[in-house]
Amino acid sequence: MPTKRTEPSAPVPPDDAKPKAAERIRRTARELFYREGIRAIGVEEIVTRAGVTKPSLYRSYASKDELAAEYLRDYELAFWKVFEAGDENHPGDARAQLMAYFEGLAHRATQAGYRGCGLTNAVVEYPGDEHPARKVAQAHKRKLRARLVTMCASMGAKLPEQLADGLLLLLEGTFASGQLFGKQGPARSLVAVAEQLIDASLR
Amino acid sequence: MPTKRTEPSAPVPPDDAKPKAAERIRRTARELFYREGIRAIGVEEIVTRAGVTKPSLYRSYASKDELAAEYLRDYELAFWKVFEAGDENHPGDARAQLMAYFEGLAHRATQAGYRGCGLTNAVVEYPGDEHPARKVAQAHKRKLRARLVTMCASMGAKLPEQLADGLLLLLEGTFASGQLFGKQGPARSLVAVAEQLIDASLR
DNA sequence: TAGTCATGTTACCGACCGGTACGTTTGGTC
DNA sequence: GACCAAACGTACCGGTCGGTAACATGACTA
């Protein structure tokens, strides 16, 4: 970098200029919380792995619990991205959209080391309704359920709520079974079973 | 109890004479571990609630991890009892046996405060394959899966493994959804969906 | 009545937990 | 260079974690 690097003016868009430390913490927390669980990971380990120190964490996040909630908000964004990834390939075809997601999920959930859904896992880790992380997770799952209902209605299900319930059970079952069983787990049958269920619901 | 209560001889069946403290610890641990999660509960709280002290715990159990594994072994026994509870009402009818269990589960999983399956929860809490509690849980789930396969075969499924996979996904999904959603959760549709799936698999 | 042994108790350990007071560095502005 | 605020690091806090050494107690045997 040979020349002087001076941004002329404009104190940079106030949002964009994320303090480096906070972002490193965020990413590190995300990876560790997901892989090892929230309770299993101490703030010390997060800041060490992120190459920062504890006060940097507590300047950007009010508490470990709040950092966990933030992690889940990030996780949720990533989830919806994956969930809607194939939508443009199947415009207006809710069934194909959903099955595209299911296919990807079935693949991931039969990989060794799969850890399921970070949001569901957080609910298991924090049974009490008051935990901020749990609140994020529960709100997300309600959104997901509603979304499934509209998708099921648009694919012409006789009982859209019931089909959505069934597909949600399969989803959550895949999250859990993926970490319970290894590569040959029941998630391998997810797609076939979901197809059966949808077919039966249109009949 | 007016008379002197002296067992004449026979130093009581050696197994039956469980030391009171160990048993209290076992029961207390079981309740707390299930309700709050294993990581959330410290040994101090267990012994306090059980009315004993820590050394009593460590004389009967090698470590907290081992106590957790013991809790899951107890949990598994209780599970099979419930799972097979309706069997004598439907001798030789695997489908009716399974649906009887599903009906009970759907009811429990739509109660407020439902905490899912202790074995699945333990796997979520301990991602590492080496933890003794996780080993118990995974062994149990393999057993359950095998059992479902034989049941599905005996009800005449075209693809018993696939139907068993589907039902297991529904099961695990119910465990998770029960704690995610309240009383009107997707577990309410478990029975109807399972029936659809079984019907489709016989066709 | 003395001995034995399983069980229960008091008091403590080092390690780690989440969280913070306070000093130091850094980078942009004149 | 002088200044200043924002970002960062050092060192530490009380509390709790899982686990243990050493001792007291009680019940049964001889």
PDB file of N, CA and C (backbone and C1' of nucleotides) in Angstrom, chain B residues 41-43 54-55 58 63-64, chain D residues 17-23 29:
ATOM      1  N   ILE B  41     -27.641 -27.954  36.218  1.00  0.00           N
ATOM      2  CA  ILE B  41     -27.771 -28.377  37.614  1.00  0.00           C
ATOM      3  C   ILE B  41     -26.409 -28.774  38.170  1.00  0.00           C
ATOM      4  N   GLY B  42     -26.037 -28.156  39.255  1.00  0.00           N
ATOM      5  CA  GLY B  42     -24.786 -28.502  39.921  1.00  0.00           C
ATOM      6  C   GLY B  42     -24.995 -29.592  40.954  1.00  0.00           C
ATOM      7  N   VAL B  43     -23.919 -30.273  41.278  1.00  0.00           N
ATOM      8  CA  VAL B  43     -24.026 -31.351  42.269  1.00  0.00           C
ATOM      9  C   VAL B  43     -24.472 -30.805  43.625  1.00  0.00           C
ATOM     10  N   LYS B  54     -22.338 -33.840  49.607  1.00  0.00           N
ATOM     11  CA  LYS B  54     -21.614 -34.211  48.406  1.00  0.00           C
ATOM     12  C   LYS B  54     -20.855 -35.541  48.504  1.00  0.00           C
ATOM     13  N   PRO B  55     -20.115 -35.782  49.578  1.00  0.00           N
ATOM     14  CA  PRO B  55     -19.386 -37.060  49.618  1.00  0.00           C
ATOM     15  C   PRO B  55     -20.305 -38.268  49.481  1.00  0.00           C
ATOM     16  N   TYR B  58     -20.537 -38.813  45.878  1.00  0.00           N
ATOM     17  CA  TYR B  58     -19.337 -39.320  45.195  1.00  0.00           C
ATOM     18  C   TYR B  58     -18.921 -40.699  45.673  1.00  0.00           C
ATOM     19  N   SER B  63     -18.668 -39.696  39.343  1.00  0.00           N
ATOM     20  CA  SER B  63     -18.569 -38.297  38.926  1.00  0.00           C
ATOM     21  C   SER B  63     -19.961 -37.800  38.564  1.00  0.00           C
ATOM     22  N   LYS B  64     -20.063 -36.509  38.339  1.00  0.00           N
ATOM     23  CA  LYS B  64     -21.344 -35.971  37.890  1.00  0.00           C
ATOM     24  C   LYS B  64     -21.725 -36.580  36.539  1.00  0.00           C
TER      25      LYS B  64
ATOM     26  P    DC D  17     -23.042 -23.899  41.270  1.00  0.00           P
ATOM     27  O5'  DC D  17     -21.926 -24.764  40.537  1.00  0.00           O
ATOM     28  C5'  DC D  17     -21.560 -24.429  39.202  1.00  0.00           C
ATOM     29  C4'  DC D  17     -20.249 -25.106  38.844  1.00  0.00           C
ATOM     30  C3'  DC D  17     -20.125 -26.538  39.347  1.00  0.00           C
ATOM     31  O3'  DC D  17     -20.700 -27.414  38.407  1.00  0.00           O
ATOM     32  C1'  DC D  17     -18.097 -25.310  39.712  1.00  0.00           C
ATOM     33  P    DG D  18     -21.233 -28.816  38.917  1.00  0.00           P
ATOM     34  O5'  DG D  18     -19.924 -29.710  39.005  1.00  0.00           O
ATOM     35  C5'  DG D  18     -19.135 -29.901  37.845  1.00  0.00           C
ATOM     36  C4'  DG D  18     -17.816 -30.533  38.230  1.00  0.00           C
ATOM     37  C3'  DG D  18     -17.939 -31.927  38.845  1.00  0.00           C
ATOM     38  O3'  DG D  18     -16.892 -32.752  38.352  1.00  0.00           O
ATOM     39  C1'  DG D  18     -16.852 -30.482  40.369  1.00  0.00           C
ATOM     40  P    DG D  19     -16.752 -34.283  38.883  1.00  0.00           P
ATOM     41  O5'  DG D  19     -15.863 -34.155  40.204  1.00  0.00           O
ATOM     42  C5'  DG D  19     -14.523 -33.670  40.092  1.00  0.00           C
ATOM     43  C4'  DG D  19     -13.858 -33.643  41.456  1.00  0.00           C
ATOM     44  C3'  DG D  19     -13.959 -34.947  42.266  1.00  0.00           C
ATOM     45  O3'  DG D  19     -12.651 -35.434  42.516  1.00  0.00           O
ATOM     46  C1'  DG D  19     -14.378 -33.040  43.622  1.00  0.00           C
ATOM     47  P    DT D  20     -12.406 -36.815  43.258  1.00  0.00           P
ATOM     48  O5'  DT D  20     -11.930 -36.330  44.703  1.00  0.00           O
ATOM     49  C5'  DT D  20     -10.978 -35.270  44.804  1.00  0.00           C
ATOM     50  C4'  DT D  20     -10.623 -35.018  46.255  1.00  0.00           C
ATOM     51  C3'  DT D  20     -10.548 -36.264  47.146  1.00  0.00           C
ATOM     52  O3'  DT D  20      -9.383 -36.171  47.952  1.00  0.00           O
ATOM     53  C1'  DT D  20     -11.956 -34.675  48.133  1.00  0.00           C
ATOM     54  P    DA D  21      -8.673 -37.541  48.471  1.00  0.00           P
ATOM     55  O5'  DA D  21      -8.029 -37.065  49.836  1.00  0.00           O
ATOM     56  C5'  DA D  21      -7.539 -35.726  49.970  1.00  0.00           C
ATOM     57  C4'  DA D  21      -7.605 -35.287  51.423  1.00  0.00           C
ATOM     58  C3'  DA D  21      -7.354 -36.395  52.447  1.00  0.00           C
ATOM     59  O3'  DA D  21      -6.605 -35.878  53.527  1.00  0.00           O
ATOM     60  C1'  DA D  21      -9.488 -35.465  52.809  1.00  0.00           C
ATOM     61  P    DA D  22      -6.005 -36.835  54.655  1.00  0.00           P
ATOM     62  O5'  DA D  22      -7.009 -36.569  55.864  1.00  0.00           O
ATOM     63  C5'  DA D  22      -7.402 -35.229  56.160  1.00  0.00           C
ATOM     64  C4'  DA D  22      -8.440 -35.246  57.265  1.00  0.00           C
ATOM     65  C3'  DA D  22      -8.263 -36.399  58.270  1.00  0.00           C
ATOM     66  O3'  DA D  22      -8.447 -35.897  59.583  1.00  0.00           O
ATOM     67  C1'  DA D  22     -10.446 -36.430  57.388  1.00  0.00           C
ATOM     68  P    DC D  23      -8.301 -36.902  60.881  1.00  0.00           P
ATOM     69  O5'  DC D  23      -9.796 -36.914  61.448  1.00  0.00           O
ATOM     70  C5'  DC D  23     -10.486 -35.674  61.583  1.00  0.00           C
ATOM     71  C4'  DC D  23     -11.981 -35.907  61.682  1.00  0.00           C
ATOM     72  C3'  DC D  23     -12.418 -36.860  62.813  1.00  0.00           C
ATOM     73  O3'  DC D  23     -13.320 -36.179  63.679  1.00  0.00           O
ATOM     74  C1'  DC D  23     -13.560 -37.334  60.804  1.00  0.00           C
ATOM     75  P    DT D  29     -26.208 -58.863  61.706  1.00  0.00           P
ATOM     76  O5'  DT D  29     -24.759 -59.160  62.296  1.00  0.00           O
ATOM     77  C5'  DT D  29     -23.605 -58.884  61.483  1.00  0.00           C
ATOM     78  C4'  DT D  29     -22.336 -59.272  62.234  1.00  0.00           C
ATOM     79  C3'  DT D  29     -22.366 -60.650  62.902  1.00  0.00           C
ATOM     80  O3'  DT D  29     -21.155 -61.340  62.574  1.00  0.00           O
ATOM     81  C1'  DT D  29     -21.761 -58.988  64.499  1.00  0.00           C
TER      82       DT D  29
END
